[in-house]
Short mmCIF file of C-alpha atoms and ligand atoms in Angstrom, two decimals:
data_model
loop_
_atom_site.label_atom_id
_atom_site.label_comp_id
_atom_site.label_asym_id
_atom_site.label_seq_id
_atom_site.Cartn_x
_atom_site.Cartn_y
_atom_site.Cartn_z
CA MET N 1 10.61 -16.90 -53.08
CA PRO N 2 7.17 -15.35 -52.51
CA PHE N 3 6.42 -13.86 -49.12
CA PHE N 4 3.57 -15.33 -47.09
CA LYS N 5 2.14 -13.60 -44.10
CA ALA N 6 0.91 -16.07 -41.52
CA LYS N 7 -2.80 -15.75 -40.79
CA GLU N 8 -3.56 -14.22 -37.43
CA GLN N 9 -4.88 -17.00 -35.22
CA ALA N 10 -6.20 -17.06 -31.72
CA PRO N 11 -3.91 -18.89 -29.28
CA ALA N 12 -4.63 -22.61 -29.15
CA PRO N 13 -7.17 -23.39 -26.43
CA ALA N 14 -6.22 -25.55 -23.46
CA VAL N 15 -6.49 -29.28 -23.88
CA ASP N 16 -7.57 -31.56 -21.05
CA PHE N 17 -4.94 -34.28 -21.37
CA ASP N 18 -6.84 -36.52 -18.96
CA ARG N 19 -9.76 -36.63 -21.35
CA LEU N 20 -8.08 -37.23 -24.68
CA PRO N 21 -9.96 -38.99 -27.43
CA ARG N 22 -8.83 -42.58 -27.54
CA HIS N 23 -8.34 -42.68 -31.30
CA ILE N 24 -7.60 -39.80 -33.69
CA ALA N 25 -7.61 -40.24 -37.47
CA ILE N 26 -6.05 -37.72 -39.85
CA ILE N 27 -6.41 -37.22 -43.60
CA MET N 28 -2.94 -35.81 -44.34
CA ASP N 29 -4.01 -33.54 -47.20
CA GLY N 30 -2.66 -30.35 -48.75
CA ASN N 31 0.97 -31.27 -49.51
CA GLY N 32 0.71 -30.26 -53.18
CA ARG N 33 -0.79 -26.85 -52.43
CA TRP N 34 1.80 -26.24 -49.72
CA ALA N 35 4.57 -26.75 -52.30
CA GLN N 36 2.75 -24.79 -55.01
CA LYS N 37 2.42 -21.76 -52.70
CA ARG N 38 6.21 -21.80 -52.35
CA GLY N 39 6.96 -22.32 -56.03
CA LEU N 40 8.29 -25.82 -55.27
CA PRO N 41 7.54 -29.15 -56.98
CA ARG N 42 4.68 -31.16 -55.43
CA THR N 43 7.19 -33.78 -54.30
CA ALA N 44 8.72 -31.19 -51.95
CA GLY N 45 5.26 -30.89 -50.38
CA HIS N 46 5.15 -34.66 -49.85
CA ALA N 47 8.58 -34.56 -48.21
CA ALA N 48 7.40 -31.79 -45.86
CA GLY N 49 4.20 -33.78 -45.19
CA ALA N 50 6.19 -36.91 -44.32
CA GLU N 51 8.36 -34.88 -41.94
CA ASN N 52 5.27 -33.48 -40.29
CA PHE N 53 3.81 -36.94 -39.90
CA ARG N 54 6.90 -37.86 -37.89
CA THR N 55 6.48 -34.79 -35.66
CA ILE N 56 2.76 -35.27 -35.04
CA ALA N 57 2.99 -39.05 -34.52
CA THR N 58 5.80 -38.57 -31.98
CA TYR N 59 3.77 -35.91 -30.20
CA CYS N 60 0.69 -38.16 -30.09
CA LYS N 61 2.81 -40.87 -28.50
CA ASP N 62 4.25 -38.37 -25.99
CA ILE N 63 0.83 -37.18 -24.82
CA GLY N 64 -0.37 -40.76 -24.39
CA LEU N 65 -2.80 -41.11 -27.28
CA GLU N 66 -3.73 -44.76 -27.73
CA TYR N 67 -4.40 -44.88 -31.48
CA LEU N 68 -3.46 -42.63 -34.41
CA THR N 69 -4.60 -43.55 -37.93
CA VAL N 70 -3.28 -41.59 -40.89
CA TYR N 71 -4.33 -41.58 -44.52
CA ALA N 72 -1.04 -41.68 -46.45
CA PHE N 73 -1.97 -43.09 -49.89
CA SER N 74 -5.43 -43.89 -51.20
CA THR N 75 -6.64 -46.45 -53.74
CA GLU N 76 -7.37 -43.43 -55.97
CA ASN N 77 -3.90 -41.88 -55.63
CA TRP N 78 -2.45 -44.32 -58.22
CA LYS N 79 -4.07 -42.10 -60.86
CA ARG N 80 -1.52 -39.37 -60.15
CA PRO N 81 1.51 -38.90 -62.43
CA ALA N 82 3.94 -41.83 -62.16
CA GLU N 83 6.71 -39.49 -61.06
CA GLU N 84 4.66 -38.23 -58.11
CA VAL N 85 3.60 -41.77 -57.11
CA GLY N 86 7.26 -42.88 -57.30
CA ALA N 87 8.34 -39.98 -55.09
CA ILE N 88 5.69 -40.84 -52.49
CA MET N 89 6.81 -44.50 -52.46
CA GLY N 90 10.42 -43.35 -52.01
CA LEU N 91 9.44 -41.17 -49.05
CA LEU N 92 7.52 -44.04 -47.45
CA LYS N 93 10.58 -46.25 -47.77
CA LYS N 94 12.79 -43.59 -46.21
CA TYR N 95 10.33 -43.08 -43.37
CA LEU N 96 10.03 -46.80 -42.60
CA LEU N 97 13.79 -47.34 -42.64
CA GLU N 98 14.19 -44.50 -40.13
CA ALA N 99 11.26 -45.76 -38.06
CA ILE N 100 12.85 -49.23 -37.87
CA SER N 101 16.13 -47.78 -36.65
CA ARG N 102 14.34 -45.90 -33.84
CA MET N 103 11.77 -48.51 -32.91
CA GLU N 104 13.33 -49.78 -29.71
CA ARG N 105 13.45 -46.23 -28.40
CA ASP N 106 10.05 -45.03 -29.62
CA ARG N 107 8.08 -48.23 -28.89
CA VAL N 108 5.35 -47.15 -31.28
CA LYS N 109 3.30 -50.06 -32.59
CA MET N 110 2.87 -49.75 -36.35
CA GLU N 111 0.09 -51.28 -38.40
CA PHE N 112 -0.95 -50.84 -42.02
CA PHE N 113 -4.49 -50.66 -43.35
CA GLY N 114 -4.91 -51.40 -47.05
CA ASP N 115 -3.90 -53.96 -49.64
CA LEU N 116 -0.12 -53.74 -49.69
CA SER N 117 0.35 -56.14 -52.64
CA PRO N 118 0.53 -53.48 -55.41
CA LEU N 119 3.28 -51.58 -53.54
CA PRO N 120 6.92 -52.05 -54.57
CA GLN N 121 8.23 -55.33 -53.07
CA GLU N 122 10.86 -53.55 -51.00
CA LEU N 123 8.19 -51.37 -49.41
CA GLN N 124 5.96 -54.36 -48.69
CA ASP N 125 8.90 -56.05 -46.95
CA LEU N 126 9.60 -52.96 -44.89
CA CYS N 127 5.93 -52.75 -43.83
CA ARG N 128 6.02 -56.39 -42.74
CA ARG N 129 9.27 -55.89 -40.84
CA THR N 130 7.96 -52.78 -39.11
CA ARG N 131 4.77 -54.57 -38.12
CA GLU N 132 6.69 -57.62 -36.92
CA ILE N 133 9.26 -55.70 -34.82
CA SER N 134 6.66 -53.51 -33.13
CA LYS N 135 3.84 -55.99 -32.61
CA GLY N 136 4.64 -56.48 -28.92
CA TYR N 137 4.95 -52.76 -28.14
CA ASP N 138 2.34 -51.26 -25.89
CA GLY N 139 2.79 -47.54 -26.66
CA CYS N 140 0.70 -45.59 -29.14
CA GLN N 141 -0.52 -47.67 -32.09
CA VAL N 142 -0.04 -45.87 -35.40
CA ASN N 143 -2.05 -47.23 -38.31
CA VAL N 144 -0.79 -46.07 -41.71
CA CYS N 145 -3.38 -46.33 -44.48
CA LEU N 146 -1.54 -47.34 -47.66
CA ASN N 147 -3.37 -48.15 -50.87
CA TYR N 148 -6.41 -47.80 -48.64
CA GLY N 149 -9.97 -47.01 -49.66
CA GLY N 150 -13.07 -47.39 -47.51
CA ARG N 151 -15.10 -48.93 -50.33
CA ASP N 152 -12.30 -51.35 -51.19
CA GLU N 153 -12.09 -52.35 -47.52
CA LEU N 154 -15.85 -52.97 -47.35
CA LEU N 155 -15.85 -54.98 -50.59
CA ARG N 156 -12.98 -57.14 -49.36
CA ALA N 157 -14.79 -57.71 -46.08
CA ALA N 158 -18.04 -58.60 -47.89
CA ARG N 159 -16.20 -61.05 -50.15
CA ALA N 160 -14.39 -62.73 -47.25
CA TYR N 161 -17.62 -62.95 -45.26
CA ALA N 162 -19.53 -64.40 -48.21
CA GLN N 163 -16.77 -66.99 -48.63
CA ASP N 164 -17.09 -67.96 -44.96
CA CYS N 165 -20.85 -68.36 -45.46
CA VAL N 166 -20.34 -70.54 -48.53
CA GLU N 167 -17.86 -72.72 -46.62
CA GLY N 168 -20.15 -72.99 -43.59
CA ARG N 169 -18.03 -70.94 -41.18
CA ALA N 170 -20.60 -68.13 -40.92
CA ASP N 171 -24.36 -67.86 -40.97
CA PRO N 172 -25.83 -64.72 -42.61
CA ASN N 173 -28.80 -64.81 -40.24
CA HIS N 174 -26.48 -64.10 -37.35
CA LEU N 175 -24.36 -61.35 -38.85
CA THR N 176 -23.82 -58.42 -36.49
CA ALA N 177 -21.89 -55.18 -36.94
CA GLU N 178 -19.25 -56.38 -34.46
CA HIS N 179 -18.80 -59.60 -36.40
CA PHE N 180 -18.56 -57.78 -39.73
CA ALA N 181 -16.03 -55.29 -38.30
CA GLY N 182 -13.77 -58.29 -37.72
CA TYR N 183 -13.32 -58.56 -41.50
CA LEU N 184 -12.03 -54.99 -41.88
CA PHE N 185 -8.37 -53.91 -41.95
CA SER N 186 -9.10 -52.16 -38.64
CA ARG N 187 -10.14 -55.32 -36.80
CA GLY N 188 -9.46 -55.02 -33.09
CA VAL N 189 -8.96 -51.26 -33.21
CA PRO N 190 -11.66 -49.06 -31.64
CA ASP N 191 -13.45 -46.66 -33.98
CA PRO N 192 -11.91 -43.18 -34.27
CA ASP N 193 -13.43 -40.62 -31.90
CA LEU N 194 -12.10 -37.69 -33.90
CA VAL N 195 -11.38 -37.41 -37.64
CA ILE N 196 -9.30 -34.40 -38.71
CA ARG N 197 -8.99 -33.14 -42.27
CA PRO N 198 -6.63 -30.26 -42.92
CA SER N 199 -6.39 -28.39 -46.27
CA GLY N 200 -9.90 -26.94 -46.47
CA GLU N 201 -11.57 -29.89 -48.21
CA LEU N 202 -14.84 -30.90 -46.57
CA ARG N 203 -15.09 -34.55 -47.56
CA LEU N 204 -13.93 -37.97 -46.45
CA SER N 205 -12.35 -39.04 -49.75
CA ASN N 206 -13.07 -42.71 -49.05
CA PHE N 207 -11.43 -42.71 -45.59
CA LEU N 208 -12.67 -45.04 -42.82
CA LEU N 209 -16.25 -45.09 -44.14
CA TRP N 210 -17.43 -47.76 -41.71
CA GLN N 211 -15.30 -46.76 -38.73
CA SER N 212 -16.15 -43.05 -38.72
CA ALA N 213 -19.91 -43.62 -38.43
CA TYR N 214 -20.03 -41.78 -35.09
CA ALA N 215 -16.75 -39.89 -35.13
CA GLU N 216 -16.60 -36.18 -34.52
CA PHE N 217 -15.18 -34.25 -37.48
CA TYR N 218 -12.77 -31.33 -37.46
CA PHE N 219 -11.92 -29.47 -40.64
CA THR N 220 -9.34 -26.73 -40.98
CA ASP N 221 -7.89 -24.72 -43.89
CA VAL N 222 -4.33 -25.29 -42.62
CA LEU N 223 -2.35 -27.45 -45.06
CA TRP N 224 -0.92 -30.71 -43.69
CA PRO N 225 2.79 -29.69 -43.68
CA ASP N 226 1.75 -26.63 -41.61
CA PHE N 227 -0.41 -28.63 -39.20
CA THR N 228 1.44 -28.11 -35.91
CA LYS N 229 0.97 -29.43 -32.38
CA GLU N 230 -1.01 -26.23 -31.70
CA GLU N 231 -3.36 -27.14 -34.57
CA LEU N 232 -3.76 -30.57 -33.04
CA HIS N 233 -4.57 -28.88 -29.72
CA ARG N 234 -7.26 -26.82 -31.48
CA ALA N 235 -8.80 -29.97 -32.92
CA ILE N 236 -8.73 -31.83 -29.60
CA ALA N 237 -10.07 -28.82 -27.69
CA ALA N 238 -12.92 -28.49 -30.23
CA TYR N 239 -13.69 -32.17 -29.73
CA GLN N 240 -13.61 -31.80 -25.96
CA GLY N 241 -15.85 -28.74 -26.15
CA ARG N 242 -18.64 -30.63 -27.87
CA PRO N 243 -21.39 -32.29 -25.88
CA PRO N 244 -20.77 -35.95 -25.12
CA VAL N 245 -22.45 -38.37 -27.47
CA TRP N 246 -24.72 -40.89 -25.81
CA ARG N 247 -24.49 -44.20 -27.48
CA GLY N 248 -27.11 -46.90 -27.31
CA LEU N 249 -28.84 -47.46 -24.00
CA SER N 250 -25.75 -48.11 -21.93
CA GLY N 251 -25.06 -44.41 -21.52
CA LYS N 252 -21.46 -44.73 -22.65
CA THR N 253 -19.86 -41.66 -24.12
CA ASN N 254 -16.95 -41.27 -26.49
CA PHE N 255 -14.86 -39.86 -23.65
CA GLY N 256 -12.97 -42.36 -21.57
CA GLY N 257 -12.57 -44.97 -24.24
CA GLY N 258 -16.17 -46.07 -24.68
CA HIS N 259 -16.40 -47.99 -27.90
CA SER N 260 -19.51 -49.31 -29.51
CA GLY N 261 -19.72 -51.10 -32.79
CA SER N 262 -23.41 -51.36 -33.45
CA ALA N 263 -26.89 -50.30 -32.46
CA VAL N 264 -25.53 -46.81 -31.97
CA PHE N 265 -27.83 -43.85 -31.96
CA ARG N 266 -28.08 -40.43 -30.44
CA CYS N 267 -30.91 -40.13 -27.99
CA THR N 268 -30.14 -36.55 -26.97
CA VAL N 269 -30.19 -33.54 -29.27
CA PHE N 270 -28.36 -30.53 -27.94
CA PRO N 271 -29.78 -27.15 -28.96
CA GLY N 272 -27.45 -25.30 -31.30
CA ALA N 273 -25.38 -28.36 -32.11
CA GLY N 274 -24.51 -29.09 -35.71
CA VAL N 275 -23.56 -25.62 -36.90
CA ALA N 276 -20.86 -25.90 -39.53
CA GLY N 277 -18.09 -23.31 -39.33
CA GLY N 278 -18.75 -22.67 -35.64
CA ALA N 279 -16.55 -21.08 -33.04
CA ASP N 280 -14.32 -24.12 -32.74
CA GLY N 281 -12.73 -23.70 -36.14
CA GLY N 282 -15.40 -25.09 -38.42
CA HIS N 283 -16.81 -28.53 -37.95
CA LEU N 284 -19.69 -30.65 -39.06
CA ARG N 285 -21.65 -32.94 -36.79
CA PRO N 286 -23.04 -35.73 -38.88
CA GLY N 287 -26.37 -36.93 -37.60
CA LEU N 288 -27.40 -33.63 -36.09
CA LEU N 289 -27.33 -31.32 -39.11
C1 LIG Z 1 -2.00 -35.35 -49.73
O1 LIG Z 1 -1.64 -34.16 -50.33
C2 LIG Z 1 -0.98 -36.43 -49.98
C3 LIG Z 1 -1.47 -37.55 -50.79
C4 LIG Z 1 -2.66 -37.65 -51.30
C5 LIG Z 1 -0.54 -38.62 -51.05
P1 LIG Z 1 -2.05 -33.81 -51.81
O2 LIG Z 1 -0.98 -34.27 -52.74
O3 LIG Z 1 -3.41 -34.33 -52.12
O4 LIG Z 1 -2.07 -32.23 -51.76
P2 LIG Z 1 -3.10 -31.28 -52.50
O5 LIG Z 1 -4.47 -31.68 -52.07
O6 LIG Z 1 -2.89 -31.48 -53.97
O7 LIG Z 1 -2.71 -29.91 -52.04
C1 LIG Z 2 -6.99 -37.99 -49.60
O1 LIG Z 2 -6.49 -36.86 -50.22
C2 LIG Z 2 -5.96 -39.08 -49.58
C3 LIG Z 2 -4.79 -38.81 -48.74
C4 LIG Z 2 -4.55 -37.76 -48.03
C5 LIG Z 2 -3.81 -39.86 -48.74
P1 LIG Z 2 -6.70 -36.62 -51.79
O2 LIG Z 2 -6.09 -35.31 -52.09
O3 LIG Z 2 -6.20 -37.78 -52.55
O4 LIG Z 2 -8.29 -36.57 -51.91
P2 LIG Z 2 -9.18 -35.78 -52.95
O5 LIG Z 2 -8.69 -36.18 -54.31
O6 LIG Z 2 -8.98 -34.33 -52.67
O7 LIG Z 2 -10.59 -36.21 -52.66
MG1 LIG Z 3 -5.29 -33.55 -51.86
#
C-alpha cells in the first residue's frame, strides 16, 4: 500500500452557523482518483464516496441546513464501463435501503432530480418509497441527482411547456423565469446559494445549469471521499467571507434565505472580487470576472 502524506492545511476557519447558506449543492467527484491513489479498483472509490455522502448529509442535517443537493449520477455517466455503472447502482440500492431503515430517526426529506426510468426497476421503486415515506418530514431536504443532466432537465421543461402552450394551458407571451422554473425537477426548491466541486475540476459538468445562475462557487483539490466536515466548513466560511450579492432592486441578499428566480443582476461591484484561486481556497465568481 503506497504511503500518502496528508497535505499541510490551515485549520478550518470559523463558520457562523446563524448565517448558513440556505441551499448547498455538491458535485461528488473524485472517487475514481481516490481509489487509484490507493491501488484499489474504482468501485472502492465509489463505496468510499457513498459512505462520505452519508456522513456529510447527516452533518448538514445536524447543523440545520435546509437543502442539500448532490450530484450522484449524470446523464453522461452511462458511458462508463458496464461493471462500474452496475457497482454504482448497487451502492445506491444499499444506501437507500439503509436510509429507509433510519428514516423515522433521521427525518431527512429525500427527493430525486432526474429521469429515473432508465434505472433498474428495484432502484426506481426504492426511490419512490424513500420519497413517499419522507415527504411529510420537515428536516433537511436532500435532493439526489440521479441520471440528471442540466441540459436534459431544460429540454424536458421546454417540451412540457410547449405542450402546455399547444393545449392552451400556457401562453408564451406571459412566460416568466418563475413560471418556467416550475417545469424543472427542482420545482419548489430555492436555488443553491453555494455550489461545491471537490476533486480539482473547474467545471459544472452539466449540473444545475439553470439553478446555479447566481450561486457562489467553491472549488477544492480534495477528492470527494476525503471531503470532511472541516472541508465543508472551509467552503461555508469562504462563502460567508464574500460580499453579499444584491439581487434586483429589492435589496435582498443570498444570506437569510433570500431567493429570487428572475430579473436578477448585480448592481454593486466590489473591488478585488472575482480573483480565482484567492485566499479562501480557490473560487470563481461568475459575473464579476
Ligand atoms: C464521481 O467520481 C462519481 C461519479 C461520477 C458517479 P468519479 O468516478 O468521476 O471519480 P474521478 O473523477 O474519475 O476521480
Ligand atoms: C460529474 O462528475 C458527475 C458526478 C459527480 C455524478 P464526472 O466525473 O462525471 O464529470 P466529468 O466527466 O469530469 O466532467
Ligand atoms: Mg469525475
